mmCIF file of C-alpha atoms in Angstrom:
data_model
loop_
_atom_site.group_PDB
_atom_site.id
_atom_site.type_symbol
_atom_site.label_atom_id
_atom_site.label_comp_id
_atom_site.label_asym_id
_atom_site.label_seq_id
_atom_site.Cartn_x
_atom_site.Cartn_y
_atom_site.Cartn_z
ATOM 1 C CA MET T 6 -24.774 -1.695 2.434
ATOM 2 C CA ASN T 7 -25.087 -4.896 0.433
ATOM 3 C CA LEU T 8 -26.048 -5.080 -3.237
ATOM 4 C CA ALA T 9 -29.680 -6.098 -2.654
ATOM 5 C CA GLU T 10 -30.289 -3.146 -0.337
ATOM 6 C CA ILE T 11 -28.613 -0.658 -2.681
ATOM 7 C CA LEU T 12 -30.505 -1.778 -5.802
ATOM 8 C CA VAL T 13 -33.852 -1.087 -4.111
ATOM 9 C CA TYR T 14 -32.952 2.620 -3.824
ATOM 10 C CA THR T 15 -31.098 2.903 -7.155
ATOM 11 C CA ASP T 16 -32.468 5.155 -9.864
ATOM 12 C CA ILE T 17 -34.339 3.243 -12.599
ATOM 13 C CA ARG T 18 -32.082 4.830 -15.248
ATOM 14 C CA GLN T 19 -28.956 3.293 -13.717
ATOM 15 C CA LEU T 20 -30.723 -0.055 -13.328
ATOM 16 C CA HIS T 21 -31.468 0.003 -17.078
ATOM 17 C CA GLN T 22 -27.824 0.877 -17.864
ATOM 18 C CA ILE T 23 -26.549 -2.034 -15.761
ATOM 19 C CA ALA T 24 -29.122 -4.431 -17.291
ATOM 20 C CA ASN T 25 -28.082 -3.385 -20.817
ATOM 21 C CA HIS T 26 -24.408 -3.842 -19.949
ATOM 22 C CA TYR T 27 -24.973 -7.426 -18.786
ATOM 23 C CA GLY T 28 -27.625 -8.248 -21.398
ATOM 24 C CA CYS T 29 -30.294 -9.100 -18.822
ATOM 25 C CA GLU T 30 -33.526 -10.439 -20.250
ATOM 26 C CA CYS T 31 -36.365 -9.099 -18.118
ATOM 27 C CA ASN T 32 -39.293 -6.685 -18.190
ATOM 28 C CA PRO T 33 -37.613 -3.245 -18.276
ATOM 29 C CA HIS T 34 -40.756 -1.629 -16.861
ATOM 30 C CA SER T 35 -40.733 -3.737 -13.694
ATOM 31 C CA LYS T 36 -38.219 -2.530 -11.107
ATOM 32 C CA ASN T 37 -38.692 -5.744 -9.141
ATOM 33 C CA GLU T 38 -37.808 -7.890 -12.173
ATOM 34 C CA LEU T 39 -34.834 -5.650 -12.964
ATOM 35 C CA ILE T 40 -33.467 -6.011 -9.435
ATOM 36 C CA THR T 41 -33.988 -9.788 -9.397
ATOM 37 C CA SER T 42 -32.224 -10.170 -12.751
ATOM 38 C CA LEU T 43 -29.353 -7.873 -11.765
ATOM 39 C CA LEU T 44 -28.780 -9.680 -8.473
ATOM 40 C CA SER T 45 -28.428 -12.930 -10.390
ATOM 41 C CA SER T 46 -26.047 -11.449 -12.980
ATOM 42 C CA LEU T 47 -23.833 -9.375 -10.693
ATOM 43 C CA ARG T 48 -23.266 -12.271 -8.294
ATOM 44 C CA HIS T 49 -22.655 -14.967 -10.926
ATOM 45 C CA ARG T 50 -19.077 -16.292 -10.875
ATOM 46 C CA LYS T 51 -18.893 -16.546 -14.667
ATOM 47 C CA THR T 52 -20.131 -12.970 -15.115
ATOM 48 C CA ILE T 53 -17.627 -11.665 -12.580
ATOM 49 C CA ALA T 54 -14.756 -13.594 -14.202
ATOM 50 C CA GLN T 55 -15.650 -12.258 -17.651
ATOM 51 C CA GLU T 56 -15.830 -8.676 -16.404
ATOM 52 C CA VAL T 57 -12.424 -8.877 -14.756
ATOM 53 C CA GLU T 58 -10.843 -10.611 -17.756
ATOM 54 C CA GLN T 59 -11.926 -7.853 -20.152
ATOM 55 C CA LEU T 60 -10.327 -4.993 -18.201
ATOM 56 C CA SER T 61 -7.418 -3.101 -19.744
ATOM 57 C CA SER T 62 -4.340 -2.376 -17.611
ATOM 58 C CA GLU T 63 -5.636 1.121 -16.748
ATOM 59 C CA GLU T 64 -9.152 -0.174 -16.038
ATOM 60 C CA LEU T 65 -7.745 -2.942 -13.837
ATOM 61 C CA HIS T 66 -5.674 -0.359 -11.975
ATOM 62 C CA PHE T 67 -8.810 1.719 -11.339
ATOM 63 C CA PHE T 68 -10.712 -1.416 -10.293
ATOM 64 C CA LEU T 69 -8.065 -2.319 -7.691
ATOM 65 C CA LEU T 70 -7.860 1.243 -6.361
ATOM 66 C CA LEU T 71 -11.632 1.134 -6.006
ATOM 67 C CA PHE T 72 -12.135 -2.297 -4.481
ATOM 68 C CA LEU T 73 -9.118 -2.332 -2.141
ATOM 69 C CA ASP T 74 -10.240 0.926 -0.528
ATOM 70 C CA ARG T 75 -12.372 -0.090 2.460
ATOM 71 C CA ARG T 76 -14.361 3.121 2.745
ATOM 72 C CA THR T 77 -18.113 2.533 2.556
ATOM 73 C CA VAL T 78 -18.725 5.994 1.066
ATOM 74 C CA MET T 79 -16.486 8.026 -1.270
ATOM 75 C CA SER T 80 -16.860 11.460 -2.784
ATOM 76 C CA LEU T 81 -16.837 12.261 -6.481
ATOM 77 C CA GLU T 82 -13.410 13.856 -5.950
ATOM 78 C CA ASP T 83 -12.099 10.615 -4.368
ATOM 79 C CA LEU T 84 -13.267 8.561 -7.344
ATOM 80 C CA LEU T 85 -11.917 10.968 -9.947
ATOM 81 C CA ALA T 86 -8.582 11.081 -8.076
ATOM 82 C CA LYS T 87 -8.374 7.275 -8.346
ATOM 83 C CA ALA T 88 -9.146 7.483 -12.052
ATOM 84 C CA GLY T 89 -6.437 10.138 -12.375
ATOM 85 C CA ILE T 90 -3.848 7.846 -10.778
ATOM 86 C CA ALA T 91 -4.874 4.989 -13.086
ATOM 87 C CA LEU T 92 -4.639 7.287 -16.112
ATOM 88 C CA GLU T 93 -1.255 8.797 -15.252
ATOM 89 C CA SER T 94 0.117 7.787 -18.674
ATOM 90 C CA LEU T 95 -2.741 9.637 -20.439
ATOM 91 C CA LYS T 96 -2.271 13.063 -18.867
ATOM 92 C CA GLU T 97 -3.871 15.042 -21.680
ATOM 93 C CA GLN T 98 -7.088 13.015 -21.544
ATOM 94 C CA LYS T 99 -7.088 12.398 -17.799
ATOM 95 C CA GLN T 100 -10.083 14.519 -16.760
ATOM 96 C CA GLU T 101 -12.374 13.412 -19.582
ATOM 97 C CA GLU T 102 -11.301 9.758 -19.317
ATOM 98 C CA GLY T 103 -11.632 9.824 -15.526
ATOM 99 C CA ARG T 104 -15.307 10.695 -15.792
ATOM 100 C CA ARG T 105 -15.774 7.946 -18.366
ATOM 101 C CA TYR T 106 -14.196 5.432 -15.969
ATOM 102 C CA LEU T 107 -16.659 6.466 -13.277
ATOM 103 C CA ALA T 108 -19.573 6.173 -15.722
ATOM 104 C CA ASP T 109 -18.381 2.709 -16.756
ATOM 105 C CA ALA T 110 -18.103 1.653 -13.092
ATOM 106 C CA MET T 111 -21.719 2.693 -12.600
ATOM 107 C CA LYS T 112 -22.820 0.764 -15.707
ATOM 108 C CA ARG T 113 -21.007 -2.300 -14.368
ATOM 109 C CA GLY T 114 -22.890 -2.028 -11.091
ATOM 110 C CA TRP T 115 -19.784 -1.337 -9.010
ATOM 111 C CA VAL T 116 -20.601 2.220 -7.896
ATOM 112 C CA TYR T 117 -23.921 3.785 -6.866
ATOM 113 C CA PRO T 118 -24.931 7.270 -5.708
ATOM 114 C CA VAL T 119 -25.749 7.356 -2.005
ATOM 115 C CA LYS T 120 -29.374 8.208 -1.311
ATOM 116 C CA ASN T 121 -30.355 10.726 1.376
ATOM 117 C CA LYS T 122 -26.811 12.057 1.482
ATOM 118 C CA THR T 123 -25.037 15.118 0.158
ATOM 119 C CA VAL T 124 -24.894 15.145 -3.633
ATOM 120 C CA GLY T 125 -21.636 13.673 -4.935
ATOM 121 C CA GLN T 126 -21.341 10.757 -2.485
ATOM 122 C CA TYR T 127 -20.970 7.218 -3.853
ATOM 123 C CA GLN T 128 -20.828 3.695 -2.441
ATOM 124 C CA ILE T 129 -19.634 0.228 -3.477
ATOM 125 C CA PRO T 130 -21.763 -2.737 -2.351
ATOM 126 C CA GLN T 131 -19.908 -4.505 0.467
ATOM 127 C CA ASP T 132 -20.729 -8.002 -0.771
ATOM 128 C CA ILE T 133 -19.287 -7.645 -4.287
ATOM 129 C CA ARG T 134 -15.776 -6.525 -3.293
ATOM 130 C CA GLU T 135 -14.454 -9.930 -2.260
ATOM 131 C CA PRO T 136 -15.925 -11.953 -5.188
ATOM 132 C CA TYR T 137 -14.462 -9.530 -7.734
ATOM 133 C CA LEU T 138 -11.048 -9.392 -6.048
ATOM 134 C CA GLN T 139 -10.964 -13.180 -5.738
ATOM 135 C CA ALA T 140 -11.888 -13.581 -9.412
ATOM 136 C CA TRP T 141 -8.929 -11.431 -10.425
ATOM 137 C CA LEU T 142 -6.661 -13.199 -7.929
ATOM 138 C CA GLU T 143 -7.605 -16.644 -9.288
ATOM 139 C CA ARG T 144 -6.852 -15.488 -12.820
ATOM 140 C CA TRP T 145 -3.511 -14.039 -11.688
ATOM 141 C CA ARG T 146 -2.494 -17.230 -9.910
ATOM 142 C CA GLN T 147 -3.349 -19.359 -12.943
ATOM 143 C CA ARG T 148 -0.747 -17.353 -14.820
ATOM 144 C CA TYR T 149 1.938 -16.696 -12.223
ATOM 145 C CA ALA T 150 1.594 -19.109 -9.315
ATOM 146 C CA GLN T 151 1.805 -22.405 -11.205
ATOM 147 C CA GLY T 152 4.841 -24.249 -9.906
ATOM 148 C CA ALA T 153 5.253 -21.583 -7.205
ATOM 149 C CA ASP T 154 5.243 -24.118 -4.396
ATOM 150 C CA PHE T 155 8.886 -23.436 -3.531
ATOM 151 C CA ASP T 156 10.453 -25.359 -0.690
ATOM 152 C CA LEU T 157 12.865 -22.926 0.925
ATOM 153 C CA GLU T 158 15.338 -24.197 3.480
ATOM 154 C CA ALA T 159 15.916 -20.690 4.841
ATOM 155 C CA TYR T 160 14.131 -17.371 4.726
ATOM 156 C CA ARG T 161 14.104 -14.109 6.662
ATOM 157 C CA ASP T 162 11.143 -12.890 8.697
ATOM 158 C CA GLU T 163 11.982 -9.709 10.602
ATOM 159 C CA GLY T 164 8.687 -9.515 12.481
ATOM 160 C CA THR T 165 8.709 -6.569 14.891
ATOM 161 C CA ALA T 166 12.516 -6.282 15.003
ATOM 162 C CA LEU T 167 12.306 -2.678 13.815
ATOM 163 C CA CYS T 168 10.375 -1.798 16.981
ATOM 164 C CA ASP T 169 13.092 -3.463 19.079
ATOM 165 C CA ASP T 170 15.713 -1.416 17.260
ATOM 166 C CA ILE T 171 13.853 1.802 18.005
ATOM 167 C CA MET T 172 14.461 1.030 21.669
ATOM 168 C CA GLN T 173 18.126 0.249 20.943
ATOM 169 C CA PHE T 174 18.524 3.628 19.236
ATOM 170 C CA LEU T 175 16.885 5.495 22.127
ATOM 171 C CA GLN T 176 19.054 3.628 24.632
ATOM 172 C CA PHE T 177 22.115 4.527 22.548
ATOM 173 C CA LEU T 178 21.218 8.217 22.842
ATOM 174 C CA GLN T 179 20.390 7.817 26.525
ATOM 175 C CA ARG T 180 24.078 7.257 27.253
ATOM 176 C CA GLN T 181 25.004 10.611 25.709
ATOM 177 C CA PRO T 182 23.995 12.903 22.807
ATOM 178 C CA VAL T 183 25.686 12.177 19.474
ATOM 179 C CA PRO T 184 27.410 14.976 17.513
ATOM 180 C CA LEU T 185 26.236 15.716 13.975
ATOM 181 C CA THR T 186 28.233 16.560 10.864
ATOM 182 C CA ALA T 187 27.789 19.814 8.960
ATOM 183 C CA GLU T 188 25.312 17.957 6.696
ATOM 184 C CA GLY T 189 23.196 17.018 9.728
ATOM 185 C CA GLY T 190 23.950 13.294 10.027
ATOM 186 C CA MET T 191 25.717 11.264 12.703
ATOM 187 C CA TYR T 192 29.399 10.652 12.078
ATOM 188 C CA LYS T 193 30.138 7.279 10.490
ATOM 189 C CA ARG T 194 31.974 5.982 13.549
ATOM 190 C CA HIS T 195 28.877 6.627 15.681
ATOM 191 C CA GLN T 196 26.662 4.987 13.060
ATOM 192 C CA GLN T 197 28.890 1.900 13.051
ATOM 193 C CA GLN T 198 28.826 1.732 16.851
ATOM 194 C CA LEU T 199 25.021 1.903 16.828
ATOM 195 C CA PHE T 200 24.439 -0.449 13.879
ATOM 196 C CA GLN T 201 26.237 -3.322 15.600
ATOM 197 C CA PHE T 202 23.434 -3.379 18.198
ATOM 198 C CA LEU T 203 20.604 -3.446 15.633
ATOM 199 C CA SER T 204 18.829 -6.611 14.472
ATOM 200 C CA VAL T 205 19.509 -6.008 10.766
ATOM 201 C CA LYS T 206 23.021 -4.948 9.887
ATOM 202 C CA GLU T 207 23.468 -1.964 7.585
ATOM 203 C CA GLU T 208 26.512 0.004 6.517
ATOM 204 C CA PRO T 209 26.860 3.808 6.591
ATOM 205 C CA LEU T 210 26.178 5.366 3.203
ATOM 206 C CA ALA T 211 28.773 6.782 0.910
ATOM 207 C CA PRO T 212 27.797 10.352 -0.117
ATOM 208 C CA GLN T 213 24.944 10.098 -2.660
ATOM 209 C CA LYS T 214 23.394 13.351 -3.834
ATOM 210 C CA TRP T 215 20.513 11.652 -5.632
ATOM 211 C CA ARG T 216 18.973 10.101 -2.503
ATOM 212 C CA PHE T 217 15.931 12.135 -1.500
ATOM 213 C CA GLY T 218 12.168 11.979 -1.240
ATOM 214 C CA TYR T 219 11.839 9.270 1.413
ATOM 215 C CA GLY T 220 12.481 11.078 4.650
ATOM 216 C CA LEU T 221 14.374 13.750 6.550
ATOM 217 C CA HIS T 222 17.901 12.284 6.295
ATOM 218 C CA PHE T 223 17.424 9.694 3.560
ATOM 219 C CA ASP T 224 20.519 11.086 1.878
ATOM 220 C CA LEU T 225 22.621 10.436 4.987
ATOM 221 C CA TYR T 226 21.451 7.073 6.355
ATOM 222 C CA PRO T 227 20.759 3.587 4.905
ATOM 223 C CA ASP T 228 17.126 2.733 4.147
ATOM 224 C CA ARG T 229 16.044 0.882 7.282
ATOM 225 C CA PHE T 230 17.783 3.145 9.784
ATOM 226 C CA SER T 231 16.565 6.219 7.907
ATOM 227 C CA LEU T 232 12.962 5.119 8.537
ATOM 228 C CA LEU T 233 13.735 4.288 12.175
ATOM 229 C CA TYR T 234 15.373 7.688 12.738
ATOM 230 C CA ASP T 235 12.561 9.608 11.048
ATOM 231 C CA PHE T 236 9.922 7.793 13.116
ATOM 232 C CA CYS T 237 11.698 8.771 16.332
ATOM 233 C CA TYR T 238 12.176 12.339 15.115
ATOM 234 C CA TYR T 239 8.510 12.650 14.044
ATOM 235 C CA ASN T 240 7.346 11.459 17.473
ATOM 236 C CA ARG T 241 9.769 13.922 19.133
ATOM 237 C CA TRP T 242 11.603 11.179 20.967
ATOM 238 C CA VAL T 243 14.851 12.662 19.636
ATOM 239 C CA GLU T 244 15.803 16.236 18.786
ATOM 240 C CA GLU T 245 18.549 17.885 16.769
ATOM 241 C CA LEU T 246 19.918 20.828 18.721
ATOM 242 C CA ASP T 247 23.241 22.667 18.822
ATOM 243 C CA GLY T 248 24.928 20.303 16.373
ATOM 244 C CA ARG T 249 23.943 17.055 18.039
ATOM 245 C CA VAL T 250 21.064 14.587 18.272
ATOM 246 C CA ALA T 251 19.784 13.866 21.774
ATOM 247 C CA LEU T 252 17.070 11.971 23.598
ATOM 248 C CA THR T 253 14.080 14.082 24.653
ATOM 249 C CA GLU T 254 11.939 13.730 27.757
ATOM 250 C CA ALA T 255 9.281 12.082 25.558
ATOM 251 C CA GLY T 256 11.980 9.653 24.393
ATOM 252 C CA ARG T 257 12.812 8.732 27.984
ATOM 253 C CA GLU T 258 9.133 8.101 28.661
ATOM 254 C CA ARG T 259 8.998 5.886 25.553
ATOM 255 C CA LEU T 260 11.911 3.834 26.915
ATOM 256 C CA GLU T 261 10.033 3.259 30.157
ATOM 257 C CA THR T 262 6.808 2.225 28.384
ATOM 258 C CA MET T 263 6.028 -1.458 27.828
ATOM 259 C CA TYR T 264 5.848 -2.628 24.209
ATOM 260 C CA GLU T 265 2.365 -2.582 22.710
ATOM 261 C CA ASP T 266 1.213 -3.579 19.231
ATOM 262 C CA SER T 267 0.121 0.015 18.662
ATOM 263 C CA LEU T 268 3.808 0.995 18.319
ATOM 264 C CA TYR T 269 4.216 -1.514 15.482
ATOM 265 C CA HIS T 270 1.007 -0.378 13.774
ATOM 266 C CA ASP T 271 1.976 3.289 14.095
ATOM 267 C CA LEU T 272 5.344 2.529 12.499
ATOM 268 C CA ILE T 273 3.696 0.910 9.464
ATOM 269 C CA ARG T 274 1.271 3.822 9.144
ATOM 270 C CA PHE T 275 4.176 6.276 9.384
ATOM 271 C CA TRP T 276 6.107 4.489 6.620
ATOM 272 C CA MET T 277 3.088 4.553 4.315
ATOM 273 C CA ARG T 278 2.401 8.231 4.962
ATOM 274 C CA LEU T 279 6.074 9.150 4.492
ATOM 275 C CA TYR T 280 6.599 7.154 1.279
ATOM 276 C CA SER T 281 3.196 7.862 -0.333
ATOM 277 C CA ARG T 282 4.322 11.295 -1.482
ATOM 278 C CA ALA T 283 6.851 9.625 -3.797
ATOM 279 C CA ILE T 284 4.731 6.503 -4.430
ATOM 280 C CA PRO T 285 1.056 7.527 -4.797
ATOM 281 C CA ASN T 286 0.057 3.900 -5.394
ATOM 282 C CA LEU T 287 1.610 2.678 -2.126
ATOM 283 C CA PRO T 288 -1.726 2.090 -0.293
ATOM 284 C CA MET T 289 -2.853 -0.166 -3.132
ATOM 285 C CA LEU T 290 0.490 -1.998 -3.401
ATOM 286 C CA VAL T 291 0.664 -2.654 0.347
ATOM 287 C CA GLN T 292 -2.777 -4.282 0.252
ATOM 288 C CA LEU T 293 -2.257 -6.102 -3.045
ATOM 289 C CA ILE T 294 1.176 -7.707 -2.580
ATOM 290 C CA PRO T 295 0.201 -9.724 0.543
ATOM 291 C CA MET T 296 -2.926 -10.897 -1.320
ATOM 292 C CA LEU T 297 -0.757 -12.221 -4.151
ATOM 293 C CA ALA T 298 1.739 -13.799 -1.744
ATOM 294 C CA SER T 299 -0.798 -15.297 0.644
ATOM 295 C CA GLY T 300 -0.077 -18.924 1.557
ATOM 296 C CA CYS T 301 2.648 -19.388 -1.068
ATOM 297 C CA TRP T 302 5.983 -18.002 -2.210
ATOM 298 C CA ILE T 303 5.782 -15.569 -5.127
ATOM 299 C CA SER T 304 8.778 -14.557 -7.225
ATOM 300 C CA HIS T 305 9.881 -10.959 -7.510
ATOM 301 C CA GLN T 306 9.648 -11.357 -11.284
ATOM 302 C CA ALA T 307 5.940 -12.242 -11.067
ATOM 303 C CA LEU T 308 5.294 -9.183 -8.908
ATOM 304 C CA ALA T 309 7.283 -6.977 -11.268
ATOM 305 C CA GLU T 310 5.429 -8.165 -14.372
ATOM 306 C CA THR T 311 2.148 -7.346 -12.645
ATOM 307 C CA LEU T 312 2.876 -4.159 -10.734
ATOM 308 C CA LEU T 313 5.494 -2.160 -12.658
ATOM 309 C CA ALA T 314 2.869 -0.799 -15.056
ATOM 310 C CA TRP T 315 1.274 0.938 -12.047
ATOM 311 C CA ILE T 316 4.442 2.448 -10.564
ATOM 312 C CA ARG T 317 5.718 5.726 -11.955
ATOM 313 C CA LYS T 318 9.301 6.928 -11.946
ATOM 314 C CA PHE T 319 10.301 9.245 -9.093
ATOM 315 C CA TYR T 320 13.218 11.445 -10.177
ATOM 316 C CA TYR T 321 16.249 9.101 -10.188
ATOM 317 C CA ASP T 322 14.270 6.109 -8.896
ATOM 318 C CA GLU T 323 13.087 3.867 -11.722
ATOM 319 C CA PRO T 324 9.883 1.793 -11.228
ATOM 320 C CA GLU T 325 11.898 -1.427 -10.767
ATOM 321 C CA GLN T 326 14.005 0.188 -8.010
ATOM 322 C CA ILE T 327 10.881 1.550 -6.330
ATOM 323 C CA LEU T 328 9.187 -1.856 -6.285
ATOM 324 C CA SER T 329 12.297 -3.686 -5.113
ATOM 325 C CA ASN T 330 13.878 -1.223 -2.654
ATOM 326 C CA ARG T 331 11.131 1.140 -1.541
ATOM 327 C CA VAL T 332 8.202 -1.285 -1.377
ATOM 328 C CA CYS T 333 9.148 -4.982 -1.072
ATOM 329 C CA LYS T 334 12.378 -4.451 0.874
ATOM 330 C CA MET T 335 10.688 -2.090 3.326
ATOM 331 C CA MET T 336 7.703 -4.455 3.720
ATOM 332 C CA VAL T 337 10.229 -7.125 4.759
ATOM 333 C CA HIS T 338 11.809 -4.727 7.274
ATOM 334 C CA LEU T 339 8.320 -3.963 8.624
ATOM 335 C CA GLY T 340 7.443 -7.636 9.014
ATOM 336 C CA LEU T 341 4.724 -7.576 6.335
ATOM 337 C CA LEU T 342 6.595 -9.957 4.022
ATOM 338 C CA ARG T 343 9.159 -12.698 4.581
ATOM 339 C CA VAL T 344 11.856 -13.120 1.959
ATOM 340 C CA GLY T 345 13.968 -15.987 0.651
ATOM 341 C CA GLN T 346 15.808 -17.191 -2.440
ATOM 342 C CA ASP T 347 15.348 -20.246 -4.636
ATOM 343 C CA GLU T 348 18.199 -22.417 -5.947
ATOM 344 C CA GLN T 349 18.718 -20.025 -8.869
ATOM 345 C CA GLY T 350 19.067 -17.054 -6.542
ATOM 346 C CA ASN T 351 15.707 -15.492 -7.437
ATOM 347 C CA TRP T 352 14.058 -13.469 -4.685
ATOM 348 C CA LEU T 353 10.777 -14.856 -3.343
ATOM 349 C CA TYR T 354 8.192 -13.301 -1.016
ATOM 350 C CA GLN T 355 5.445 -14.620 1.215
ATOM 351 C CA ALA T 356 2.858 -12.718 3.251
ATOM 352 C CA THR T 357 3.251 -12.803 7.029
ATOM 353 C CA TYR T 358 0.612 -13.115 9.726
ATOM 354 C CA ALA T 359 0.724 -9.341 10.314
ATOM 355 C CA SER T 360 -0.140 -8.573 6.691
ATOM 356 C CA GLN T 361 -3.033 -11.057 6.785
ATOM 357 C CA THR T 362 -4.597 -9.730 10.001
ATOM 358 C CA TRP T 363 -4.099 -6.112 11.046
ATOM 359 C CA LEU T 364 -3.162 -4.875 7.568
ATOM 360 C CA ARG T 365 -6.358 -6.277 6.062
ATOM 361 C CA LYS T 366 -8.382 -4.100 8.439
ATOM 362 C CA TYR T 367 -6.302 -0.986 7.862
ATOM 363 C CA ASN T 368 -7.206 1.465 5.095
ATOM 364 C CA GLY T 369 -4.145 3.371 3.947
ATOM 365 C CA PHE T 370 -6.162 5.182 1.266
ATOM 366 C CA THR T 371 -7.519 7.610 3.859
ATOM 367 C CA GLU T 372 -4.125 8.666 5.244
ATOM 368 C CA SER T 373 -2.530 12.035 4.539
ATOM 369 C CA THR T 374 1.122 12.169 3.468
ATOM 370 C CA ILE T 375 3.967 13.354 5.696
ATOM 371 C CA SER T 376 6.832 15.636 4.722
ATOM 372 C CA LEU T 377 9.559 16.078 7.350
ATOM 373 C CA LYS T 378 11.450 18.789 5.445
#
């Protein structure tokens, strides 16, 4: 529902709280006057800009988690979970502060109880999401995007190459099953034979005990191929049996099926579900980064200065490594970002068509996580 429709059914007490927050001058005893005044205030560009500018880092985090989630209705548990993520650094006060964040969101006119529904259901007016997000985006670009009109002679856009390489991997196994080491990975010579057919060249990993948390064999395979392998394994196109990995009947059927965009979309969804266990903020980051890099090249440094405060360490993975290797690098492999370098060798990113179309309709906040082990 839009703001005007919601305000008509909103409790007079909340209307008074919102009016006091924005300093509305109107007859507090007239609901009609209250609604008229609030509509004017909540939609005013200057008011929106001031609200966004005054947010602390934790409040801004909560705001983005709230407004980037496309659900029309959320439960109290959903909202408190978002507050909990935003307040990760304040663990001792998380529950009490989380409820305060929700109360503040209601005073700001962002969140309203849903009428005629089960108690504990809340909604965000559809028509205030975009103005608030754009207000924050304009402020961000004033700070970070000045002089960001880079003219790159070369850049990399992998598009749907990962989907093509899934077929290459299945065809590789179609010739014959591949033996596995005692650790459960393909021998390096077989990896090298396979990798030469793939669109993006990777090298077999040296043994690294610290690599875990991002898939079934993340400790045995390089990042991109690890995701590719896990996607095939999850869909039961390949199976590990009797010390070897082999193509299944479902895998043969996949090879005979024409490419459809649904394969590409399922791969992105799989990556988000697989990595979200280690990176709880991934649904927000995957929506936010293409917004920041829409229509222009944005430096990795600008992204880091903005996003690192909202990324927590995962065992041996520091926030900077997570942003660089687990988020941005994988978004490039998935065709959601293109990447290039400026004359100084700084990494730059730009949103692709895929991240501006399908991804903007997709709501990763509603997905459950996947654990393959």
